[in-house]
Amino acid sequence: MKIFSDIAALRAELAARTGRVFVPTMGNLHAGHISLMRQARAHGDTVIASIFVNRLQFGPNEDFDQYPRTFQDDCDQLRAAGVDVLFAPSERDLYPEPQEYFVEPPAIQNLLDGQFRPGHFRGVATVVLKLFNCVQPQVALFGKKDYQQLMVLRNMTRQLALPIEIIGGETVRAADGLALSSRNGYLSAAERAEAPRLYRCLNTLRTALHAGNTDFAQLEHNAQAELAAHGWQSDYIALCSQADLSAATVDNGPWVALAASRLGNTRLIDNIEI
Ligand code: PAF
C-alpha cells in the first residue's frame, strides 16, 4: 500500500491508474470500514482509502480533539484488506489556507442530525467534494449507518454532475446488534452492555410497521420512552421516507427508522430500512 499526504504526489500516482474506487474515512477503522474496502475491490482495479479527521464537520463542543487517531493500526488493517493507496493528508495539506468556499447542502442538512449538529453536513459535503477532487474516483463507497450523510453526498454528486457512482454499504453490527462505530470505544462496560437497545428499539418499530401499525407519532414516542426508561437521552427517533427523509406518512414509503441517542457522554446513531 502506498501512502500519500501531499495532494500533488497523490495525483501523480493516480494519474496512471484506472478503475479508481474510493472509500473516505476519518480513521479509527473497524470491521464496517474494512467491509467497505473489500466491497470496493469488486468495483475497480485501484482501491483508494483516505484518513482525515475533518475539523469542518465538528461543532465547537464536539469531540474533534478527542476523536481517536490510530494511524498505525489503521494502516495495518488497510494493508490486510488489500487497499492499494492511502491518502492521509495533514490539515495543512488539505486546508493550506482557511477554507472559505463551502458546499452548502439544501434543506436536508437541517433535518434530523442537522438539527442537533448545525453545519455538520456542510463540513462533510465540503471535505468530500475536496477529497473527490484530489482522488477523482469513478466509484465511492459510504456506510449506510450514516444514512443522512449518504443521502447528502448522493444528492451532491448528482446535482453537481460529478462522474462518480456512489454506493452505500450495509451497516456492520456486533453479534448483539450494536452498529459498529468509531465512537463505541467511548462507552464504559455498563454502557456497552446497554447500547444494543438502540437497535432493538428500531427493530420494534420495523415489526410494528410490518404488522400494519402506521401511528408513526405514537411509535416514535414509544421508542423514545423505552430508551429514556433505560437512561438514554434521545436527540430523535424518527420514521421517515427513504426518498427524502421527510416525516413518514402512509403514502411515502418505503420508510427508514433513524435514531440518535446519548448514553452518558456518547452519542450513538443507527437506522433501519423498512
Ligand atoms: O463518515 C465519515 O467518516 C466522514 O463523515 C467522511 C465521509 C469521511 C467525511 O469526513
PDB file of C-alpha atoms and ligand atoms in Angstrom:
ATOM      1  CA  MET A   1       0.000   0.000   0.000  1.00  0.00           C
ATOM      2  CA  LYS A   2       1.390   3.397  -0.984  1.00  0.00           C
ATOM      3  CA  ILE A   3       0.736   6.253   1.437  1.00  0.00           C
ATOM      4  CA  PHE A   4       0.493   9.910   0.419  1.00  0.00           C
ATOM      5  CA  SER A   5      -0.162  13.056   2.378  1.00  0.00           C
ATOM      6  CA  ASP A   6       0.598  15.523  -0.395  1.00  0.00           C
ATOM      7  CA  ILE A   7      -2.129  16.207  -2.995  1.00  0.00           C
ATOM      8  CA  ALA A   8       0.271  16.628  -5.947  1.00  0.00           C
ATOM      9  CA  ALA A   9       2.097  13.374  -5.168  1.00  0.00           C
ATOM     10  CA  LEU A  10      -1.221  11.549  -4.826  1.00  0.00           C
ATOM     11  CA  ARG A  11      -2.407  12.881  -8.183  1.00  0.00           C
ATOM     12  CA  ALA A  12       0.863  11.850  -9.865  1.00  0.00           C
ATOM     13  CA  GLU A  13       0.459   8.314  -8.519  1.00  0.00           C
ATOM     14  CA  LEU A  14      -3.205   8.039  -9.501  1.00  0.00           C
ATOM     15  CA  ALA A  15      -2.856   9.563 -12.973  1.00  0.00           C
ATOM     16  CA  ALA A  16      -1.770   6.258 -14.491  1.00  0.00           C
ATOM     17  CA  ARG A  17      -4.222   4.129 -12.523  1.00  0.00           C
ATOM     18  CA  THR A  18      -7.562   3.043 -13.918  1.00  0.00           C
ATOM     19  CA  GLY A  19     -10.760   1.970 -12.150  1.00  0.00           C
ATOM     20  CA  ARG A  20     -10.352   4.198  -9.100  1.00  0.00           C
ATOM     21  CA  VAL A  21     -12.639   3.223  -6.221  1.00  0.00           C
ATOM     22  CA  PHE A  22     -12.560   5.438  -3.148  1.00  0.00           C
ATOM     23  CA  VAL A  23     -13.511   4.921   0.493  1.00  0.00           C
ATOM     24  CA  PRO A  24     -13.127   8.114   2.565  1.00  0.00           C
ATOM     25  CA  THR A  25     -12.800   7.658   6.347  1.00  0.00           C
ATOM     26  CA  MET A  26     -11.769   9.516   9.462  1.00  0.00           C
ATOM     27  CA  GLY A  27      -9.660   6.559  10.624  1.00  0.00           C
ATOM     28  CA  ASN A  28     -10.027   4.529  13.832  1.00  0.00           C
ATOM     29  CA  LEU A  29     -11.089   1.781  11.476  1.00  0.00           C
ATOM     30  CA  HIS A  30     -13.357  -1.108  12.394  1.00  0.00           C
ATOM     31  CA  ALA A  31     -14.946  -4.019  10.549  1.00  0.00           C
ATOM     32  CA  GLY A  32     -17.549  -1.699   9.000  1.00  0.00           C
ATOM     33  CA  HIS A  33     -14.849   0.278   7.208  1.00  0.00           C
ATOM     34  CA  ILE A  34     -12.981  -2.871   6.227  1.00  0.00           C
ATOM     35  CA  SER A  35     -16.153  -4.314   4.742  1.00  0.00           C
ATOM     36  CA  LEU A  36     -16.383  -1.203   2.511  1.00  0.00           C
ATOM     37  CA  MET A  37     -12.728  -1.658   1.461  1.00  0.00           C
ATOM     38  CA  ARG A  38     -13.413  -5.267   0.487  1.00  0.00           C
ATOM     39  CA  GLN A  39     -16.585  -4.322  -1.423  1.00  0.00           C
ATOM     40  CA  ALA A  40     -14.601  -1.602  -3.193  1.00  0.00           C
ATOM     41  CA  ARG A  41     -12.370  -4.228  -4.807  1.00  0.00           C
ATOM     42  CA  ALA A  42     -15.346  -5.518  -6.834  1.00  0.00           C
ATOM     43  CA  HIS A  43     -15.842  -2.091  -8.449  1.00  0.00           C
ATOM     44  CA  GLY A  44     -12.406  -1.308  -9.893  1.00  0.00           C
ATOM     45  CA  ASP A  45      -8.695  -2.017 -10.142  1.00  0.00           C
ATOM     46  CA  THR A  46      -7.415   0.568  -7.685  1.00  0.00           C
ATOM     47  CA  VAL A  47      -8.816   0.850  -4.181  1.00  0.00           C
ATOM     48  CA  ILE A  48      -8.015   4.134  -2.501  1.00  0.00           C
ATOM     49  CA  ALA A  49      -8.817   4.929   1.137  1.00  0.00           C
ATOM     50  CA  SER A  50      -8.426   8.236   2.902  1.00  0.00           C
ATOM     51  CA  ILE A  51      -7.950   9.036   6.562  1.00  0.00           C
ATOM     52  CA  PHE A  52      -8.644  12.608   7.575  1.00  0.00           C
ATOM     53  CA  VAL A  53     -10.342  13.848  10.733  1.00  0.00           C
ATOM     54  CA  ASN A  54     -12.198  16.782   9.264  1.00  0.00           C
ATOM     55  CA  ARG A  55     -12.429  19.715  11.643  1.00  0.00           C
ATOM     56  CA  LEU A  56     -15.076  21.388   9.460  1.00  0.00           C
ATOM     57  CA  GLN A  57     -17.733  18.816  10.318  1.00  0.00           C
ATOM     58  CA  PHE A  58     -17.351  19.029  14.106  1.00  0.00           C
ATOM     59  CA  GLY A  59     -19.239  21.566  16.197  1.00  0.00           C
ATOM     60  CA  PRO A  60     -17.340  23.669  18.760  1.00  0.00           C
ATOM     61  CA  ASN A  61     -18.427  21.423  21.654  1.00  0.00           C
ATOM     62  CA  GLU A  62     -17.983  18.117  19.840  1.00  0.00           C
ATOM     63  CA  ASP A  63     -15.242  15.503  20.025  1.00  0.00           C
ATOM     64  CA  PHE A  64     -12.765  16.698  17.358  1.00  0.00           C
ATOM     65  CA  ASP A  65      -9.804  16.734  19.782  1.00  0.00           C
ATOM     66  CA  GLN A  66     -10.828  13.518  21.463  1.00  0.00           C
ATOM     67  CA  TYR A  67     -11.585  11.651  18.218  1.00  0.00           C
ATOM     68  CA  PRO A  68      -9.324   8.560  18.278  1.00  0.00           C
ATOM     69  CA  ARG A  69      -6.276   8.751  15.994  1.00  0.00           C
ATOM     70  CA  THR A  70      -4.961   5.213  15.436  1.00  0.00           C
ATOM     71  CA  PHE A  71      -2.916   5.621  12.277  1.00  0.00           C
ATOM     72  CA  GLN A  72      -0.534   2.629  12.543  1.00  0.00           C
ATOM     73  CA  ASP A  73      -3.297   0.186  13.374  1.00  0.00           C
ATOM     74  CA  ASP A  74      -5.459   1.655  10.573  1.00  0.00           C
ATOM     75  CA  CYS A  75      -2.604   1.162   8.071  1.00  0.00           C
ATOM     76  CA  ASP A  76      -2.198  -2.481   9.146  1.00  0.00           C
ATOM     77  CA  GLN A  77      -5.920  -3.099   8.602  1.00  0.00           C
ATOM     78  CA  LEU A  78      -5.938  -1.355   5.229  1.00  0.00           C
ATOM     79  CA  ARG A  79      -2.908  -3.340   4.043  1.00  0.00           C
ATOM     80  CA  ALA A  80      -4.554  -6.594   5.139  1.00  0.00           C
ATOM     81  CA  ALA A  81      -7.721  -5.584   3.253  1.00  0.00           C
ATOM     82  CA  GLY A  82      -5.700  -5.105   0.047  1.00  0.00           C
ATOM     83  CA  VAL A  83      -6.054  -1.328  -0.249  1.00  0.00           C
ATOM     84  CA  ASP A  84      -3.680  -0.008  -2.909  1.00  0.00           C
ATOM     85  CA  VAL A  85      -3.348   3.663  -1.993  1.00  0.00           C
ATOM     86  CA  LEU A  86      -3.938   5.576   1.230  1.00  0.00           C
ATOM     87  CA  PHE A  87      -4.385   9.331   1.168  1.00  0.00           C
ATOM     88  CA  ALA A  88      -3.724  10.666   4.650  1.00  0.00           C
ATOM     89  CA  PRO A  89      -3.302  14.436   4.397  1.00  0.00           C
ATOM     90  CA  SER A  90      -2.482  16.650   7.348  1.00  0.00           C
ATOM     91  CA  GLU A  91      -4.750  19.638   7.979  1.00  0.00           C
ATOM     92  CA  ARG A  92      -2.131  21.784   6.303  1.00  0.00           C
ATOM     93  CA  ASP A  93      -2.123  19.538   3.216  1.00  0.00           C
ATOM     94  CA  LEU A  94      -5.895  19.651   2.778  1.00  0.00           C
ATOM     95  CA  TYR A  95      -6.571  23.136   4.141  1.00  0.00           C
ATOM     96  CA  PRO A  96      -3.361  25.062   3.335  1.00  0.00           C
ATOM     97  CA  GLU A  97      -5.347  28.248   3.739  1.00  0.00           C
ATOM     98  CA  PRO A  98      -8.566  28.776   5.704  1.00  0.00           C
ATOM     99  CA  GLN A  99     -11.392  27.056   3.804  1.00  0.00           C
ATOM    100  CA  GLU A 100     -13.710  29.873   2.724  1.00  0.00           C
ATOM    101  CA  TYR A 101     -15.616  28.156  -0.065  1.00  0.00           C
ATOM    102  CA  PHE A 102     -18.154  25.573   1.098  1.00  0.00           C
ATOM    103  CA  VAL A 103     -20.687  23.147  -0.297  1.00  0.00           C
ATOM    104  CA  GLU A 104     -23.996  24.277   1.219  1.00  0.00           C
ATOM    105  CA  PRO A 105     -26.436  21.350   1.099  1.00  0.00           C
ATOM    106  CA  PRO A 106     -30.147  22.221   0.777  1.00  0.00           C
ATOM    107  CA  ALA A 107     -32.822  21.787   3.452  1.00  0.00           C
ATOM    108  CA  ILE A 108     -31.982  18.131   4.089  1.00  0.00           C
ATOM    109  CA  GLN A 109     -28.944  19.348   6.029  1.00  0.00           C
ATOM    110  CA  ASN A 110     -31.241  20.826   8.686  1.00  0.00           C
ATOM    111  CA  LEU A 111     -33.251  17.659   9.343  1.00  0.00           C
ATOM    112  CA  LEU A 112     -32.521  15.002  11.975  1.00  0.00           C
ATOM    113  CA  ASP A 113     -28.788  15.088  12.742  1.00  0.00           C
ATOM    114  CA  GLY A 114     -28.541  18.520  11.167  1.00  0.00           C
ATOM    115  CA  GLN A 115     -30.897  19.915  13.821  1.00  0.00           C
ATOM    116  CA  PHE A 116     -28.509  18.829  16.545  1.00  0.00           C
ATOM    117  CA  ARG A 117     -25.227  19.298  14.667  1.00  0.00           C
ATOM    118  CA  PRO A 118     -25.572  22.629  12.831  1.00  0.00           C
ATOM    119  CA  GLY A 119     -23.091  22.917   9.973  1.00  0.00           C
ATOM    120  CA  HIS A 120     -22.160  19.231  10.141  1.00  0.00           C
ATOM    121  CA  PHE A 121     -23.328  18.275   6.647  1.00  0.00           C
ATOM    122  CA  ARG A 122     -21.856  21.423   5.141  1.00  0.00           C
ATOM    123  CA  GLY A 123     -18.496  20.333   6.572  1.00  0.00           C
ATOM    124  CA  VAL A 124     -18.963  16.767   5.333  1.00  0.00           C
ATOM    125  CA  ALA A 125     -20.030  17.808   1.826  1.00  0.00           C
ATOM    126  CA  THR A 126     -17.179  20.306   1.544  1.00  0.00           C
ATOM    127  CA  VAL A 127     -14.452  17.868   2.542  1.00  0.00           C
ATOM    128  CA  VAL A 128     -15.879  15.027   0.450  1.00  0.00           C
ATOM    129  CA  LEU A 129     -16.019  17.220  -2.657  1.00  0.00           C
ATOM    130  CA  LYS A 130     -12.428  18.244  -1.980  1.00  0.00           C
ATOM    131  CA  LEU A 131     -11.350  14.624  -1.458  1.00  0.00           C
ATOM    132  CA  PHE A 132     -13.172  13.670  -4.661  1.00  0.00           C
ATOM    133  CA  ASN A 133     -11.206  16.379  -6.473  1.00  0.00           C
ATOM    134  CA  CYS A 134      -7.936  15.005  -5.122  1.00  0.00           C
ATOM    135  CA  VAL A 135      -8.679  11.338  -5.890  1.00  0.00           C
ATOM    136  CA  GLN A 136     -11.015  11.681  -8.906  1.00  0.00           C
ATOM    137  CA  PRO A 137     -12.615   8.277  -8.377  1.00  0.00           C
ATOM    138  CA  GLN A 138     -15.143   6.613 -10.659  1.00  0.00           C
ATOM    139  CA  VAL A 139     -16.851   4.957  -7.672  1.00  0.00           C
ATOM    140  CA  ALA A 140     -17.061   5.915  -3.976  1.00  0.00           C
ATOM    141  CA  LEU A 141     -18.449   3.917  -1.064  1.00  0.00           C
ATOM    142  CA  PHE A 142     -20.007   5.167   2.183  1.00  0.00           C
ATOM    143  CA  GLY A 143     -21.629   3.233   5.023  1.00  0.00           C
ATOM    144  CA  LYS A 144     -25.414   3.254   5.391  1.00  0.00           C
ATOM    145  CA  LYS A 145     -25.031   3.739   9.139  1.00  0.00           C
ATOM    146  CA  ASP A 146     -24.597   7.420   8.348  1.00  0.00           C
ATOM    147  CA  TYR A 147     -27.821   7.359   6.359  1.00  0.00           C
ATOM    148  CA  GLN A 148     -28.379  11.093   6.112  1.00  0.00           C
ATOM    149  CA  GLN A 149     -24.736  11.648   5.163  1.00  0.00           C
ATOM    150  CA  LEU A 150     -25.076   9.094   2.371  1.00  0.00           C
ATOM    151  CA  MET A 151     -28.163  10.916   1.051  1.00  0.00           C
ATOM    152  CA  VAL A 152     -26.498  14.326   1.206  1.00  0.00           C
ATOM    153  CA  LEU A 153     -23.460  13.006  -0.680  1.00  0.00           C
ATOM    154  CA  ARG A 154     -25.535  11.121  -3.245  1.00  0.00           C
ATOM    155  CA  ASN A 155     -27.596  14.253  -3.931  1.00  0.00           C
ATOM    156  CA  MET A 156     -24.495  16.448  -4.096  1.00  0.00           C
ATOM    157  CA  THR A 157     -22.841  14.106  -6.584  1.00  0.00           C
ATOM    158  CA  ARG A 158     -25.943  14.029  -8.784  1.00  0.00           C
ATOM    159  CA  GLN A 159     -26.667  17.757  -8.655  1.00  0.00           C
ATOM    160  CA  LEU A 160     -23.081  18.775  -9.326  1.00  0.00           C
ATOM    161  CA  ALA A 161     -22.880  16.190 -12.147  1.00  0.00           C
ATOM    162  CA  LEU A 162     -19.800  14.554 -10.677  1.00  0.00           C
ATOM    163  CA  PRO A 163     -18.910  11.477 -12.745  1.00  0.00           C
ATOM    164  CA  ILE A 164     -18.855   9.259  -9.667  1.00  0.00           C
ATOM    165  CA  GLU A 165     -21.098   6.337  -8.754  1.00  0.00           C
ATOM    166  CA  ILE A 166     -21.996   6.410  -5.052  1.00  0.00           C
ATOM    167  CA  ILE A 167     -22.520   3.056  -3.358  1.00  0.00           C
ATOM    168  CA  GLY A 168     -23.973   2.566   0.129  1.00  0.00           C
ATOM    169  CA  GLY A 169     -22.552  -0.323   2.175  1.00  0.00           C
ATOM    170  CA  GLU A 170     -24.748  -2.175   4.679  1.00  0.00           C
ATOM    171  CA  THR A 171     -24.189  -1.421   8.361  1.00  0.00           C
ATOM    172  CA  VAL A 172     -21.921  -3.936  10.069  1.00  0.00           C
ATOM    173  CA  ARG A 173     -23.069  -4.946  13.564  1.00  0.00           C
ATOM    174  CA  ALA A 174     -21.599  -6.661  16.592  1.00  0.00           C
ATOM    175  CA  ALA A 175     -23.163 -10.022  17.464  1.00  0.00           C
ATOM    176  CA  ASP A 176     -25.570  -8.280  19.871  1.00  0.00           C
ATOM    177  CA  GLY A 177     -26.775  -5.891  17.152  1.00  0.00           C
ATOM    178  CA  LEU A 178     -24.843  -2.735  18.052  1.00  0.00           C
ATOM    179  CA  ALA A 179     -23.809  -0.922  14.864  1.00  0.00           C
ATOM    180  CA  LEU A 180     -20.024  -0.686  14.668  1.00  0.00           C
ATOM    181  CA  SER A 181     -18.805   2.879  15.134  1.00  0.00           C
ATOM    182  CA  SER A 182     -15.551   4.594  15.962  1.00  0.00           C
ATOM    183  CA  ARG A 183     -17.388   6.200  18.870  1.00  0.00           C
ATOM    184  CA  ASN A 184     -18.321   2.852  20.504  1.00  0.00           C
ATOM    185  CA  GLY A 185     -14.870   2.967  22.092  1.00  0.00           C
ATOM    186  CA  TYR A 186     -16.075   5.843  24.311  1.00  0.00           C
ATOM    187  CA  LEU A 187     -18.640   3.562  26.044  1.00  0.00           C
ATOM    188  CA  SER A 188     -17.987   2.224  29.558  1.00  0.00           C
ATOM    189  CA  ALA A 189     -18.537  -1.522  30.076  1.00  0.00           C
ATOM    190  CA  ALA A 190     -22.006  -0.889  31.516  1.00  0.00           C
ATOM    191  CA  GLU A 191     -22.924   1.448  28.647  1.00  0.00           C
ATOM    192  CA  ARG A 192     -21.630  -1.060  26.098  1.00  0.00           C
ATOM    193  CA  ALA A 193     -23.927  -3.699  27.593  1.00  0.00           C
ATOM    194  CA  GLU A 194     -26.884  -1.310  27.324  1.00  0.00           C
ATOM    195  CA  ALA A 195     -26.044   0.024  23.849  1.00  0.00           C
ATOM    196  CA  PRO A 196     -27.735  -2.707  21.716  1.00  0.00           C
ATOM    197  CA  ARG A 197     -31.108  -1.467  22.987  1.00  0.00           C
ATOM    198  CA  LEU A 198     -30.986   1.233  20.308  1.00  0.00           C
ATOM    199  CA  TYR A 199     -31.055  -1.348  17.522  1.00  0.00           C
ATOM    200  CA  ARG A 200     -33.699  -3.387  19.358  1.00  0.00           C
ATOM    201  CA  CYS A 201     -35.942  -0.300  19.505  1.00  0.00           C
ATOM    202  CA  LEU A 202     -35.506   0.258  15.765  1.00  0.00           C
ATOM    203  CA  ASN A 203     -36.397  -3.378  15.157  1.00  0.00           C
ATOM    204  CA  THR A 204     -39.522  -2.967  17.282  1.00  0.00           C
ATOM    205  CA  LEU A 205     -40.544  -0.066  15.045  1.00  0.00           C
ATOM    206  CA  ARG A 206     -39.983  -2.154  11.951  1.00  0.00           C
ATOM    207  CA  THR A 207     -42.026  -5.042  13.354  1.00  0.00           C
ATOM    208  CA  ALA A 208     -44.902  -2.706  14.233  1.00  0.00           C
ATOM    209  CA  LEU A 209     -44.932  -1.165  10.764  1.00  0.00           C
ATOM    210  CA  HIS A 210     -44.789  -4.555   9.096  1.00  0.00           C
ATOM    211  CA  ALA A 211     -47.789  -5.537  11.236  1.00  0.00           C
ATOM    212  CA  GLY A 212     -49.706  -2.584   9.778  1.00  0.00           C
ATOM    213  CA  ASN A 213     -49.422  -0.078  12.640  1.00  0.00           C
ATOM    214  CA  THR A 214     -48.943   3.322  10.998  1.00  0.00           C
ATOM    215  CA  ASP A 215     -49.444   5.537  14.042  1.00  0.00           C
ATOM    216  CA  PHE A 216     -45.991   6.968  13.378  1.00  0.00           C
ATOM    217  CA  ALA A 217     -46.029   9.566  16.168  1.00  0.00           C
ATOM    218  CA  GLN A 218     -47.064   7.018  18.792  1.00  0.00           C
ATOM    219  CA  LEU A 219     -44.460   4.525  17.607  1.00  0.00           C
ATOM    220  CA  GLU A 220     -41.724   7.160  17.799  1.00  0.00           C
ATOM    221  CA  HIS A 221     -42.929   8.189  21.252  1.00  0.00           C
ATOM    222  CA  ASN A 222     -42.879   4.569  22.488  1.00  0.00           C
ATOM    223  CA  ALA A 223     -39.327   4.031  21.269  1.00  0.00           C
ATOM    224  CA  GLN A 224     -38.163   7.256  22.889  1.00  0.00           C
ATOM    225  CA  ALA A 225     -39.879   6.328  26.175  1.00  0.00           C
ATOM    226  CA  GLU A 226     -38.288   2.862  26.144  1.00  0.00           C
ATOM    227  CA  LEU A 227     -34.837   4.386  25.729  1.00  0.00           C
ATOM    228  CA  ALA A 228     -35.470   7.110  28.334  1.00  0.00           C
ATOM    229  CA  ALA A 229     -36.543   4.454  30.854  1.00  0.00           C
ATOM    230  CA  HIS A 230     -33.060   2.936  30.499  1.00  0.00           C
ATOM    231  CA  GLY A 231     -31.118   6.160  30.898  1.00  0.00           C
ATOM    232  CA  TRP A 232     -30.813   7.290  27.283  1.00  0.00           C
ATOM    233  CA  GLN A 233     -31.245  10.904  26.197  1.00  0.00           C
ATOM    234  CA  SER A 234     -32.541  10.940  22.666  1.00  0.00           C
ATOM    235  CA  ASP A 235     -32.000  13.668  20.112  1.00  0.00           C
ATOM    236  CA  TYR A 236     -34.514  11.999  17.803  1.00  0.00           C
ATOM    237  CA  ILE A 237     -36.189   8.730  16.955  1.00  0.00           C
ATOM    238  CA  ALA A 238     -37.851   9.338  13.618  1.00  0.00           C
ATOM    239  CA  LEU A 239     -39.750   7.425  10.992  1.00  0.00           C
ATOM    240  CA  CYS A 240     -39.032   8.969   7.610  1.00  0.00           C
ATOM    241  CA  SER A 241     -39.459   8.431   3.924  1.00  0.00           C
ATOM    242  CA  GLN A 242     -36.397   6.842   2.330  1.00  0.00           C
ATOM    243  CA  ALA A 243     -36.898   9.189  -0.633  1.00  0.00           C
ATOM    244  CA  ASP A 244     -36.111  12.474   1.105  1.00  0.00           C
ATOM    245  CA  LEU A 245     -36.150  11.913   4.886  1.00  0.00           C
ATOM    246  CA  SER A 246     -39.467  13.765   5.235  1.00  0.00           C
ATOM    247  CA  ALA A 247     -41.682  12.530   8.086  1.00  0.00           C
ATOM    248  CA  ALA A 248     -43.297   9.173   7.316  1.00  0.00           C
ATOM    249  CA  THR A 249     -46.874   9.171   6.081  1.00  0.00           C
ATOM    250  CA  VAL A 250     -48.952   6.247   4.863  1.00  0.00           C
ATOM    251  CA  ASP A 251     -48.220   7.373   1.289  1.00  0.00           C
ATOM    252  CA  ASN A 252     -44.472   7.974   1.292  1.00  0.00           C
ATOM    253  CA  GLY A 253     -42.939   4.548   1.975  1.00  0.00           C
ATOM    254  CA  PRO A 254     -40.574   2.798   1.832  1.00  0.00           C
ATOM    255  CA  TRP A 255     -39.517   4.174   5.197  1.00  0.00           C
ATOM    256  CA  VAL A 256     -36.436   4.286   7.327  1.00  0.00           C
ATOM    257  CA  ALA A 257     -36.317   4.494  11.125  1.00  0.00           C
ATOM    258  CA  LEU A 258     -33.451   6.682  12.318  1.00  0.00           C
ATOM    259  CA  ALA A 259     -32.217   7.370  15.819  1.00  0.00           C
ATOM    260  CA  ALA A 260     -29.620   9.462  17.590  1.00  0.00           C
ATOM    261  CA  SER A 261     -29.414   8.990  21.307  1.00  0.00           C
ATOM    262  CA  ARG A 262     -26.901   9.505  24.077  1.00  0.00           C
ATOM    263  CA  LEU A 263     -25.702   7.013  26.649  1.00  0.00           C
ATOM    264  CA  GLY A 264     -23.733   9.058  29.160  1.00  0.00           C
ATOM    265  CA  ASN A 265     -21.486  11.264  27.039  1.00  0.00           C
ATOM    266  CA  THR A 266     -21.569   9.059  23.963  1.00  0.00           C
ATOM    267  CA  ARG A 267     -23.913   9.880  21.125  1.00  0.00           C
ATOM    268  CA  LEU A 268     -24.873   6.838  19.075  1.00  0.00           C
ATOM    269  CA  ILE A 269     -26.717   6.851  15.772  1.00  0.00           C
ATOM    270  CA  ASP A 270     -28.343   3.986  13.946  1.00  0.00           C
ATOM    271  CA  ASN A 271     -31.074   3.307  11.399  1.00  0.00           C
ATOM    272  CA  ILE A 272     -33.001   0.509   9.820  1.00  0.00           C
ATOM    273  CA  GLU A 273     -34.701   0.456   6.429  1.00  0.00           C
ATOM    274  CA  ILE A 274     -38.292  -0.739   6.428  1.00  0.00           C
TER     275      ILE A 274
HETATM  276  O1  PAF B   1     -18.214   9.170   7.543  1.00  0.00           O
HETATM  277  C1  PAF B   1     -17.092   9.679   7.746  1.00  0.00           C
HETATM  278  O2  PAF B   1     -16.162   9.038   8.261  1.00  0.00           O
HETATM  279  C2  PAF B   1     -16.865  11.133   7.392  1.00  0.00           C
HETATM  280  O3  PAF B   1     -18.008  11.893   7.602  1.00  0.00           O
HETATM  281  C3  PAF B   1     -16.323  11.329   5.974  1.00  0.00           C
HETATM  282  C4  PAF B   1     -17.314  10.873   4.917  1.00  0.00           C
HETATM  283  C5  PAF B   1     -15.016  10.568   5.801  1.00  0.00           C
HETATM  284  C6  PAF B   1     -16.050  12.823   5.718  1.00  0.00           C
HETATM  285  O4  PAF B   1     -15.137  13.326   6.631  1.00  0.00           O
END
